[in-house]
């Protein structure tokens, strides 16, 4: 029987076993919907980290995953997918309580995690190298090799699905992995260890440790024993990790923040736009890196669009995640204070509050669904990532002006175009500075479509076949046939 939970404490998944925190330390976890303590998890320290890294190294050197027949590795990932589905009910109830998100959204995370393992399970035996023609005297080919130990740092907004997004391709390519879970909601992700355990993933191949970012996370990425860093989180943390990576010359994949814009032309379908706005900025209370944070609308339909957006925001059901409302709390008191603080600058910078604008007076950490109209594109609310349920709307007159505005931040994660004009949708999509462009449906695409940023939104790509090549390095082998 698994010992994932001991005396109500969620433990660390260390190389195939469940262990307590160093010196019995624990991290308290809150229910953001009630602003009260809900659980504790065992906090790993330096000793546990060193054991996880050593186990990962031994597992890699033994070839537990990388020397497995690729098709067998693929089947292993498919088993993990199946086991994730097996823990989804229990896991999503825990994730819902600790993250504040709706039960449905929490369940979707486990389902998406399972799909990542299925997708990358299917490609584990298709990571094919190239043969390079050098004439009759040589045989030359490339092979894709795993890095070794992949150190992965996961944020709190989608802890389970984002962990799976990086872990599944890392495993498909044959790496060992050490994951640091987010301290605000580590328990659903710790449960992923159960799925790995039940699927008989070789011990040592994967560890999932709970710890504080600036302590355990910083130690993990600074270790000279790791071979790759995968970071998903904020720009300041990403910058700190890049400094650490520079010291050890360790390759790092950076999936950072965004301030993404939808460009809405005069021929757009407003119903389509509103349904995209609902998921784009209110899903998970706007705590989504690729949220529809800015909505740039052609002046001829701007007033109507603002009115519809305000009605949408004012009409959303609000409540505790367990009741499955559309609008749920943000993750913490600190996050709520930050969102309110940035939003409060909008008015003095000339914006109009069309809906919301402040916290909801209740027990949990609820920010009202907020629509800011007439936002100056250079103002703080238009330039900074708010990471909350706050959309900034601004009118434009010409296509060129809209493109300049959409591209006018330091970010470049995703962007959107809403129009019925096919030629314009292609033309504008090509001009938008972003890793992914959605046309007429925010979040169109899925686990098979490459995702990642330009500018300060980061570099490297996750999802799709493209992501696989972040988890391998190319070796060229040139053979002289001359004698
Ligand atoms: P964060 O940077 O505060 O934390 C992310 C993770 O880094 C956490 O696990 C944290 O414990 C850890 N961490 C903190 N300091 C560290 C350090 N010095 N060394 C190593 N690890 C450290 O970000 P967050 O608040 O958890 O997440 C929100 C941010 O993540 C937003 O900016 C959002 O846009 C971004 N994000 C990006 C993507 C993407 O795919 N591009 C996806 C989700 C979230």
Coordinates of C-alpha atoms and ligand atoms in Angstrom, one line a residue:
X1 CA 0.0 0.0 0.0
X2 CA 1.2 3.5 -0.8
X3 CA 2.4 5.8 1.9
X4 CA 1.7 8.9 -0.1
X5 CA -0.2 10.3 2.9
X6 CA 1.0 9.9 6.4
X7 CA -0.9 11.4 9.3
X8 CA -2.6 13.8 6.9
X9 CA 0.7 15.0 5.5
X10 CA 1.4 14.7 1.7
X11 CA 4.9 13.4 1.4
X12 CA 7.8 13.7 -1.2
X13 CA 8.1 11.2 -4.0
X14 CA 11.7 10.4 -3.7
X15 CA 13.1 7.8 -6.2
X16 CA 10.1 5.5 -5.9
X17 CA 9.4 5.9 -2.2
X18 CA 7.5 8.4 -0.1
X19 CA 9.5 10.4 2.4
X20 CA 9.0 13.0 5.1
X21 CA 10.5 16.5 5.0
X22 CA 14.0 17.2 6.2
X23 CA 14.0 17.6 10.0
X24 CA 10.2 16.9 9.9
X25 CA 9.6 20.3 8.2
X26 CA 6.2 20.9 6.6
X27 CA 4.6 23.5 4.3
X28 CA 1.1 24.7 5.3
X29 CA -1.4 24.9 2.4
X30 CA -4.4 27.1 2.3
X31 CA -7.9 26.8 0.7
X32 CA -8.1 30.2 -1.2
X33 CA -11.9 29.8 -1.5
X34 CA -12.2 30.0 2.3
X35 CA -8.9 31.7 3.2
X36 CA -8.1 28.9 5.7
X37 CA -5.5 26.2 6.3
X38 CA -6.5 23.0 4.4
X39 CA -3.5 20.6 4.5
X40 CA 0.2 20.3 5.0
X41 CA 3.0 18.8 2.9
X42 CA 6.4 17.5 3.9
X43 CA 9.1 20.0 2.9
X44 CA 12.2 18.6 1.3
X45 CA 15.5 20.2 2.1
X46 CA 19.1 19.8 1.0
X47 CA 19.4 16.2 2.2
X48 CA 16.4 15.0 0.3
X49 CA 17.4 17.0 -2.8
X50 CA 20.9 15.4 -2.8
X51 CA 19.3 11.9 -2.6
X52 CA 16.9 12.7 -5.4
X53 CA 19.7 13.9 -7.7
X54 CA 21.9 11.0 -6.8
X55 CA 19.1 8.5 -7.5
X56 CA 18.4 10.3 -10.8
X57 CA 22.0 10.0 -11.8
X58 CA 22.3 6.4 -10.9
X59 CA 19.0 5.6 -12.8
X60 CA 20.3 7.4 -15.8
X61 CA 23.7 5.8 -15.7
X62 CA 22.1 2.3 -15.4
X63 CA 20.1 3.2 -18.5
X64 CA 16.7 2.5 -16.8
X65 CA 14.8 4.7 -19.2
X66 CA 17.3 5.7 -21.9
X67 CA 18.4 2.1 -22.7
X68 CA 14.9 0.7 -22.5
X69 CA 13.5 -0.3 -25.9
X70 CA 11.9 2.9 -27.2
X71 CA 8.6 1.1 -27.8
X72 CA 8.7 -0.2 -24.2
X73 CA 9.4 3.3 -23.0
X74 CA 6.3 4.4 -25.0
X75 CA 4.2 1.8 -23.4
X76 CA 5.4 2.8 -20.0
X77 CA 4.2 6.4 -20.6
X78 CA 0.8 5.0 -21.7
X79 CA 0.6 3.1 -18.4
X80 CA 1.3 6.4 -16.6
X81 CA -1.5 8.0 -18.5
X82 CA -3.9 5.3 -17.4
X83 CA -2.8 5.6 -13.8
X84 CA -3.3 9.4 -13.9
X85 CA -6.9 8.8 -15.0
X86 CA -7.1 6.4 -12.0
X87 CA -6.2 9.1 -9.5
X88 CA -8.0 11.9 -11.2
X89 CA -11.1 12.0 -9.0
X90 CA -9.2 12.0 -5.7
X91 CA -6.4 14.3 -7.1
X92 CA -8.8 16.8 -8.5
X93 CA -10.7 17.2 -5.2
X94 CA -7.3 17.9 -3.5
X95 CA -6.2 20.3 -6.3
X96 CA -9.5 22.1 -6.2
X97 CA -9.2 22.8 -2.5
X98 CA -5.5 23.9 -2.6
X99 CA -5.6 26.0 -5.8
X100 CA -9.1 27.5 -5.6
X101 CA -9.9 26.4 -9.1
X102 CA -13.1 24.7 -9.9
X103 CA -13.4 21.0 -9.5
X104 CA -14.0 20.7 -13.2
X105 CA -10.9 22.6 -14.1
X106 CA -8.9 20.6 -11.6
X107 CA -10.2 17.4 -13.2
X108 CA -9.3 18.8 -16.6
X109 CA -5.7 19.2 -15.4
X110 CA -5.4 15.5 -14.7
X111 CA -7.1 14.6 -18.0
X112 CA -4.7 16.9 -19.8
X113 CA -1.8 15.4 -17.9
X114 CA -2.9 11.9 -19.0
X115 CA -3.0 13.2 -22.6
X116 CA 0.5 14.5 -22.5
X117 CA 1.7 11.0 -21.5
X118 CA -0.3 9.4 -24.3
X119 CA 1.0 11.9 -26.8
X120 CA 4.7 11.5 -25.9
X121 CA 4.2 7.8 -25.3
X122 CA 3.3 7.6 -28.9
X123 CA 6.4 9.3 -30.1
X124 CA 9.0 7.7 -27.8
X125 CA 10.0 5.3 -30.7
X126 CA 10.0 7.9 -33.4
X127 CA 12.8 10.2 -32.3
X128 CA 14.7 9.6 -35.5
X129 CA 18.1 11.1 -36.5
X130 CA 19.2 12.0 -39.9
X131 CA 21.6 10.6 -42.4
X132 CA 23.8 13.3 -43.9
X133 CA 25.3 12.7 -47.4
X134 CA 29.1 13.3 -47.4
X135 CA 30.0 11.3 -50.5
X136 CA 31.1 7.7 -51.0
X137 CA 33.9 7.9 -48.4
X138 CA 31.8 8.6 -45.4
X139 CA 28.8 7.4 -43.5
X140 CA 27.4 10.2 -41.4
X141 CA 24.3 10.3 -39.1
X142 CA 22.9 12.1 -36.2
X143 CA 21.4 10.6 -33.0
X144 CA 19.2 12.4 -30.5
X145 CA 20.4 11.6 -26.9
X146 CA 18.8 12.6 -23.6
X147 CA 20.5 15.2 -21.5
X148 CA 20.7 13.2 -18.4
X149 CA 19.0 14.8 -15.4
X150 CA 16.2 17.3 -16.2
X151 CA 15.5 19.7 -13.3
X152 CA 12.0 21.0 -13.6
X153 CA 10.4 23.9 -11.7
X154 CA 6.6 24.1 -11.8
X155 CA 4.3 27.1 -11.1
X156 CA 1.1 27.0 -9.1
X157 CA -1.5 28.0 -11.8
X158 CA -1.6 24.5 -13.4
X159 CA 0.7 22.4 -11.3
X160 CA -0.4 19.0 -12.6
X161 CA -0.8 19.6 -16.3
X162 CA 2.3 21.8 -16.6
X163 CA 4.4 19.3 -14.7
X164 CA 3.1 16.6 -17.2
X165 CA 3.8 18.9 -20.1
X166 CA 7.5 18.8 -19.3
X167 CA 7.9 15.4 -17.6
X168 CA 6.3 13.4 -20.4
X169 CA 8.6 14.5 -23.2
X170 CA 11.6 14.3 -20.8
X171 CA 10.8 10.7 -20.1
X172 CA 9.9 9.9 -23.7
X173 CA 13.5 11.0 -24.6
X174 CA 15.0 8.9 -21.8
X175 CA 15.9 11.6 -19.2
X176 CA 15.7 11.2 -15.4
X177 CA 13.8 14.1 -13.8
X178 CA 13.7 15.9 -10.5
X179 CA 10.6 18.1 -10.1
X180 CA 10.2 21.0 -7.6
X181 CA 6.5 21.5 -7.0
X182 CA 4.9 24.9 -6.3
X183 CA 4.7 25.7 -2.6
X184 CA 1.2 27.2 -2.8
X185 CA -0.5 24.0 -4.2
X186 CA 1.9 21.1 -4.1
X187 CA -0.5 18.2 -3.2
X188 CA -2.2 17.5 -6.5
X189 CA 1.2 17.3 -8.1
X190 CA 2.6 15.1 -5.4
X191 CA -0.2 12.7 -6.3
X192 CA 1.3 12.4 -9.8
X193 CA 3.9 10.4 -8.0
X194 CA 1.3 7.8 -7.1
X195 CA 0.5 7.4 -10.8
X196 CA 4.2 7.0 -11.6
X197 CA 4.6 4.5 -8.7
X198 CA 1.5 2.5 -9.9
X199 CA 2.8 2.4 -13.5
X200 CA 6.1 0.9 -12.3
X201 CA 8.3 3.8 -13.5
X202 CA 11.8 2.7 -12.5
X203 CA 12.7 4.0 -9.1
X204 CA 15.1 7.0 -9.3
X205 CA 13.9 8.0 -12.7
X206 CA 11.5 10.7 -11.3
X207 CA 11.4 12.5 -8.0
X208 CA 8.8 15.1 -7.0
X209 CA 9.9 17.3 -4.1
X210 CA 8.0 19.9 -2.2
X211 CA 9.8 23.0 -1.2
X212 CA 10.1 26.8 -1.2
X213 CA 11.3 28.3 -4.5
X214 CA 14.0 30.5 -3.2
X215 CA 15.4 27.7 -1.1
X216 CA 14.9 24.2 -2.6
X217 CA 14.2 25.5 -6.1
X218 CA 17.3 27.7 -6.1
X219 CA 19.5 24.8 -4.8
X220 CA 18.1 22.4 -7.5
X221 CA 18.8 24.8 -10.4
X222 CA 22.3 25.7 -9.1
X223 CA 23.4 22.1 -8.8
X224 CA 26.3 21.2 -10.9
X225 CA 24.9 17.6 -11.1
X226 CA 21.9 18.5 -13.3
X227 CA 22.1 18.5 -17.1
X228 CA 19.1 20.7 -18.0
X229 CA 16.6 23.1 -16.5
X230 CA 13.0 23.5 -17.5
X231 CA 11.4 26.5 -15.8
X232 CA 7.8 27.7 -16.1
X233 CA 7.0 30.7 -14.0
X234 CA 7.6 34.5 -13.7
X235 CA 10.2 36.6 -15.4
X236 CA 12.1 37.6 -12.3
X237 CA 12.4 34.0 -11.2
X238 CA 13.4 33.0 -14.7
X239 CA 16.1 35.6 -14.7
X240 CA 17.5 34.4 -11.4
X241 CA 17.5 30.8 -12.8
X242 CA 19.3 32.0 -15.9
X243 CA 22.0 33.5 -13.8
X244 CA 22.4 30.2 -11.9
X245 CA 22.4 28.3 -15.2
X246 CA 25.2 30.6 -16.5
X247 CA 27.4 29.6 -13.6
X248 CA 27.2 25.9 -14.5
X249 CA 26.6 26.4 -18.2
X250 CA 23.4 24.4 -18.1
X251 CA 20.9 24.7 -20.9
X252 CA 17.6 26.1 -19.7
X253 CA 14.1 26.2 -21.2
X254 CA 12.2 29.3 -20.2
X255 CA 8.4 29.5 -20.2
X256 CA 7.6 32.9 -18.7
X257 CA 4.8 35.4 -18.4
X258 CA 2.6 37.2 -20.9
X259 CA 0.4 40.2 -21.6
X260 CA -1.2 38.8 -24.7
X261 CA -3.5 40.8 -26.9
X262 CA -6.6 40.0 -29.0
X263 CA -7.0 42.2 -32.1
X264 CA -10.7 42.5 -32.9
X265 CA -11.7 43.8 -36.3
X266 CA -15.0 45.5 -37.3
X267 CA -16.2 42.3 -39.0
X268 CA -15.6 40.0 -35.9
X269 CA -18.4 38.0 -34.5
X270 CA -19.0 39.4 -31.1
X271 CA -20.6 36.2 -29.7
X272 CA -17.4 34.4 -30.6
X273 CA -15.4 37.1 -29.0
X274 CA -17.3 36.9 -25.8
X275 CA -17.0 33.2 -25.5
X276 CA -13.3 33.5 -26.0
X277 CA -13.1 36.4 -23.5
X278 CA -14.8 34.2 -20.9
X279 CA -12.2 31.5 -21.2
X280 CA -9.4 33.8 -22.2
X281 CA -9.4 36.0 -19.1
X282 CA -11.8 34.5 -16.5
X283 CA -10.8 30.8 -16.7
X284 CA -8.8 30.0 -13.5
X285 CA -9.5 33.6 -12.4
X286 CA -7.2 34.9 -15.1
X287 CA -4.2 33.1 -13.6
X288 CA -3.1 31.8 -17.0
X289 CA 0.2 32.8 -18.7
X290 CA -1.5 33.0 -22.1
X291 CA -4.6 34.9 -20.8
X292 CA -6.4 37.4 -23.1
X293 CA -5.1 40.2 -21.0
X294 CA -5.6 43.0 -23.6
X295 CA -8.5 43.3 -26.0
X296 CA -7.9 45.8 -28.8
X297 CA -11.1 46.6 -30.7
X298 CA -11.8 48.5 -33.9
X299 CA -13.4 51.8 -32.9
X300 CA -16.6 51.1 -35.0
X301 CA -17.6 48.2 -32.7
X302 CA -15.7 49.3 -29.6
X303 CA -18.6 50.6 -27.4
X304 CA -20.7 47.6 -28.1
X305 CA -17.8 45.2 -27.3
X306 CA -17.1 47.0 -24.0
X307 CA -20.8 46.8 -23.1
X308 CA -21.0 43.0 -23.9
X309 CA -17.7 42.4 -22.0
X310 CA -19.0 44.2 -18.9
X311 CA -22.3 42.3 -19.1
X312 CA -20.4 39.0 -19.3
X313 CA -18.1 39.9 -16.4
X314 CA -21.1 41.0 -14.2
X315 CA -23.1 37.9 -15.0
X316 CA -20.5 35.2 -14.1
X317 CA -21.3 32.8 -11.4
X318 CA -18.9 33.2 -8.5
X319 CA -18.1 30.7 -5.7
X320 CA -16.0 28.1 -4.1
X321 CA -14.3 25.8 -6.6
X322 CA -16.1 22.7 -5.2
X323 CA -19.4 24.2 -6.4
X324 CA -18.1 24.5 -10.0
X325 CA -18.8 28.2 -10.6
X326 CA -17.3 30.0 -13.6
X327 CA -15.4 32.5 -11.5
X328 CA -13.2 31.2 -8.7
X329 CA -10.7 32.8 -6.2
X330 CA -7.1 33.7 -6.9
X331 CA -4.4 31.7 -5.2
X332 CA -3.5 33.8 -2.2
X333 CA -4.0 36.9 -0.2
X334 CA -0.7 38.2 -1.6
X335 CA -1.8 37.6 -5.2
X336 CA -5.2 39.3 -4.5
X337 CA -3.4 42.4 -3.0
X338 CA -1.1 42.6 -6.0
X339 CA -4.0 42.3 -8.6
X340 CA -6.0 45.0 -6.7
X341 CA -2.9 47.3 -6.5
X342 CA -2.2 47.2 -10.2
X343 CA -5.9 47.5 -11.1
X344 CA -6.2 50.6 -8.8
X345 CA -3.7 52.5 -11.0
X346 CA -6.0 52.2 -14.0
X347 CA -8.3 55.0 -13.1
X348 CA -5.6 57.5 -12.5
X349 CA -4.0 56.5 -15.8
X350 CA -7.3 57.5 -17.6
X351 CA -9.1 54.1 -17.8
X352 CA -12.7 53.5 -17.1
X353 CA -13.9 50.7 -14.9
X354 CA -16.7 49.0 -16.9
X355 CA -17.0 46.0 -14.5
X356 CA -15.5 44.9 -11.2
X357 CA -12.3 46.8 -10.3
X358 CA -11.9 45.5 -6.7
X359 CA -12.0 42.4 -4.5
X360 CA -15.3 40.8 -3.6
X361 CA -16.2 41.3 0.0
X362 CA -16.3 37.7 1.2
X363 CA -14.2 35.1 3.0
X364 CA -11.9 33.8 0.2
X365 CA -9.5 35.6 -2.1
X366 CA -11.9 36.7 -4.8
X367 CA -11.2 39.5 -7.3
X368 CA -14.3 40.7 -9.1
X369 CA -14.3 39.9 -12.8
X370 CA -12.9 43.2 -14.2
X371 CA -13.2 45.0 -17.5
X372 CA -11.1 48.1 -17.8
X373 CA -12.1 50.3 -20.8
X374 CA -10.2 53.1 -22.6
X375 CA -6.9 51.8 -21.3
X376 CA -3.9 53.8 -22.4
X377 CA -1.6 51.2 -24.1
X378 CA 1.5 52.7 -22.4
X379 CA -0.1 52.6 -18.9
X380 CA 0.9 50.2 -16.1
X381 CA -2.2 48.0 -16.4
X382 CA -1.6 47.6 -20.2
X383 CA 2.1 46.8 -19.8
X384 CA 2.4 44.6 -16.6
X385 CA 1.3 41.0 -16.3
X386 CA -1.6 41.2 -13.8
X387 CA -2.2 37.4 -13.6
X388 CA -5.8 37.9 -12.5
X389 CA -9.3 38.3 -13.9
X390 CA -8.7 41.7 -15.4
X391 CA -9.1 42.5 -19.1
X392 CA -7.8 45.8 -20.6
X393 CA -9.8 47.2 -23.6
X394 CA -8.5 49.8 -26.0
X395 CA -9.9 51.1 -29.3
X396 CA -7.9 51.3 -32.6
X397 CA -8.5 52.8 -36.0
X398 CA -6.2 51.0 -38.4
X399 CA -4.7 47.6 -38.8
X400 CA -1.2 48.9 -38.5
X401 CA -2.0 50.7 -35.3
X402 CA -3.6 47.5 -33.8
X403 CA -0.5 45.5 -34.7
X404 CA 1.8 48.1 -33.2
X405 CA -0.3 48.1 -30.0
X406 CA -0.4 44.3 -29.8
X407 CA 3.3 44.1 -30.2
X408 CA 4.0 47.0 -27.8
X409 CA 5.0 45.2 -24.6
X410 CA 8.1 43.4 -23.5
X411 CA 6.2 40.1 -23.7
X412 CA 5.3 37.9 -26.7
X413 CA 3.6 34.7 -25.5
X414 CA 0.4 34.4 -27.6
X415 CA -1.9 36.7 -29.5
X416 CA -5.3 36.6 -31.2
X417 CA -7.1 37.9 -34.3
X418 CA -10.9 38.1 -34.6
X419 CA -12.1 38.7 -38.1
X420 CA -14.1 37.0 -40.8
X421 CA -11.6 38.1 -43.4
X422 CA -9.4 35.2 -44.2
X423 CA -6.6 37.2 -45.9
X424 CA -6.5 39.6 -43.0
X425 CA -6.3 36.9 -40.4
X426 CA -3.2 35.4 -42.1
X427 CA -1.6 38.8 -42.7
X428 CA -2.1 40.0 -39.2
X429 CA -1.2 36.6 -37.6
X430 CA 2.2 36.8 -39.4
X431 CA 2.9 40.3 -38.1
X432 CA 2.1 39.6 -34.4
X433 CA 5.1 39.1 -32.2
X434 CA 4.1 35.9 -30.3
X435 CA 4.9 32.2 -30.2
X436 CA 1.3 31.3 -31.0
X437 CA -1.6 33.1 -32.7
X438 CA -5.3 32.1 -32.2
X439 CA -7.7 33.1 -34.9
X440 CA -11.4 33.4 -33.9
X441 CA -10.9 31.2 -30.8
X442 CA -8.7 32.0 -27.9
X443 CA -6.8 28.8 -26.7
X444 CA -7.4 27.1 -30.1
X445 CA -4.9 24.2 -30.4
X446 CA -3.9 21.7 -27.7
X447 CA -1.2 19.5 -26.5
X448 CA 0.0 18.8 -30.1
X449 CA 0.6 22.5 -31.0
X450 CA 3.9 24.1 -30.1
X451 CA 3.7 26.7 -27.3
X452 CA 6.3 29.2 -26.0
X453 CA 7.3 32.8 -26.1
X454 CA 9.4 35.5 -27.7
X455 CA 10.9 38.5 -26.0
X456 CA 10.6 38.3 -22.2
X457 CA 8.0 35.5 -22.5
X458 CA 10.9 33.1 -22.8
X459 CA 12.4 30.7 -25.3
X460 CA 12.2 27.1 -26.3
X461 CA 8.9 25.4 -27.0
X462 CA 6.7 23.0 -25.1
X463 CA 3.9 20.8 -26.4
X464 CA 3.8 19.0 -29.7
X465 CA 6.6 17.2 -31.5
X466 CA 8.6 20.4 -31.4
X467 CA 9.0 20.2 -27.6
X468 CA 10.7 16.8 -27.9
X469 CA 13.8 18.5 -29.3
X470 CA 14.1 20.5 -26.1
X471 CA 14.7 17.3 -24.2
X472 CA 17.4 15.8 -26.4
X473 CA 20.8 16.9 -27.7
X474 CA 22.1 16.1 -31.2
X475 CA 25.2 14.0 -31.7
X476 CA 26.7 13.7 -35.1
X477 CA 28.7 10.5 -35.9
X478 CA 30.9 10.6 -39.0
X479 CA 32.6 7.4 -40.1
X480 CA 35.3 7.2 -42.7
X481 CA 34.9 4.3 -45.1
X482 CA 38.3 4.9 -46.7
X483 CA 40.0 1.9 -45.2
Ligands
LIG1 P1 7.2 32.1 -9.8 O1 8.3 32.5 -10.7 O2 7.0 32.9 -8.5 O3 7.3 30.6 -9.3 C1 7.4 29.6 -10.2 C2 8.1 28.4 -9.6 O4 9.5 28.8 -9.3 C3 7.6 28.0 -8.2 O5 7.7 26.6 -8.1 C4 8.5 28.6 -7.2 O6 8.6 27.9 -6.0 C5 9.8 28.5 -8.0 N1 10.9 29.5 -7.6 C6 10.7 30.7 -7.0 N2 11.9 31.3 -6.9 C7 12.9 30.4 -7.3 C8 14.3 30.4 -7.4 N3 15.0 31.5 -7.0 N4 14.9 29.4 -8.0 C9 14.2 28.3 -8.4 N5 12.9 28.2 -8.3 C10 12.2 29.3 -7.8 O7 5.9 32.1 -10.7 P2 4.4 31.7 -10.2 O8 3.9 32.9 -9.4 O9 4.4 30.4 -9.5 O10 3.7 31.6 -11.6 C11 3.1 32.7 -12.2 C12 4.0 33.1 -13.4 O11 4.3 31.9 -14.2 C13 3.3 34.1 -14.3 O12 4.3 35.0 -14.7 C14 2.9 33.2 -15.5 O13 2.7 34.0 -16.7 C15 4.0 32.2 -15.6 N6 3.6 31.0 -16.3 C16 4.1 30.8 -17.6 C17 3.7 29.7 -18.3 C18 4.2 29.4 -19.7 O14 4.1 28.3 -20.1 N7 4.8 30.3 -20.3 C19 2.8 28.8 -17.7 C20 2.3 29.1 -16.5 C21 2.7 30.2 -15.7

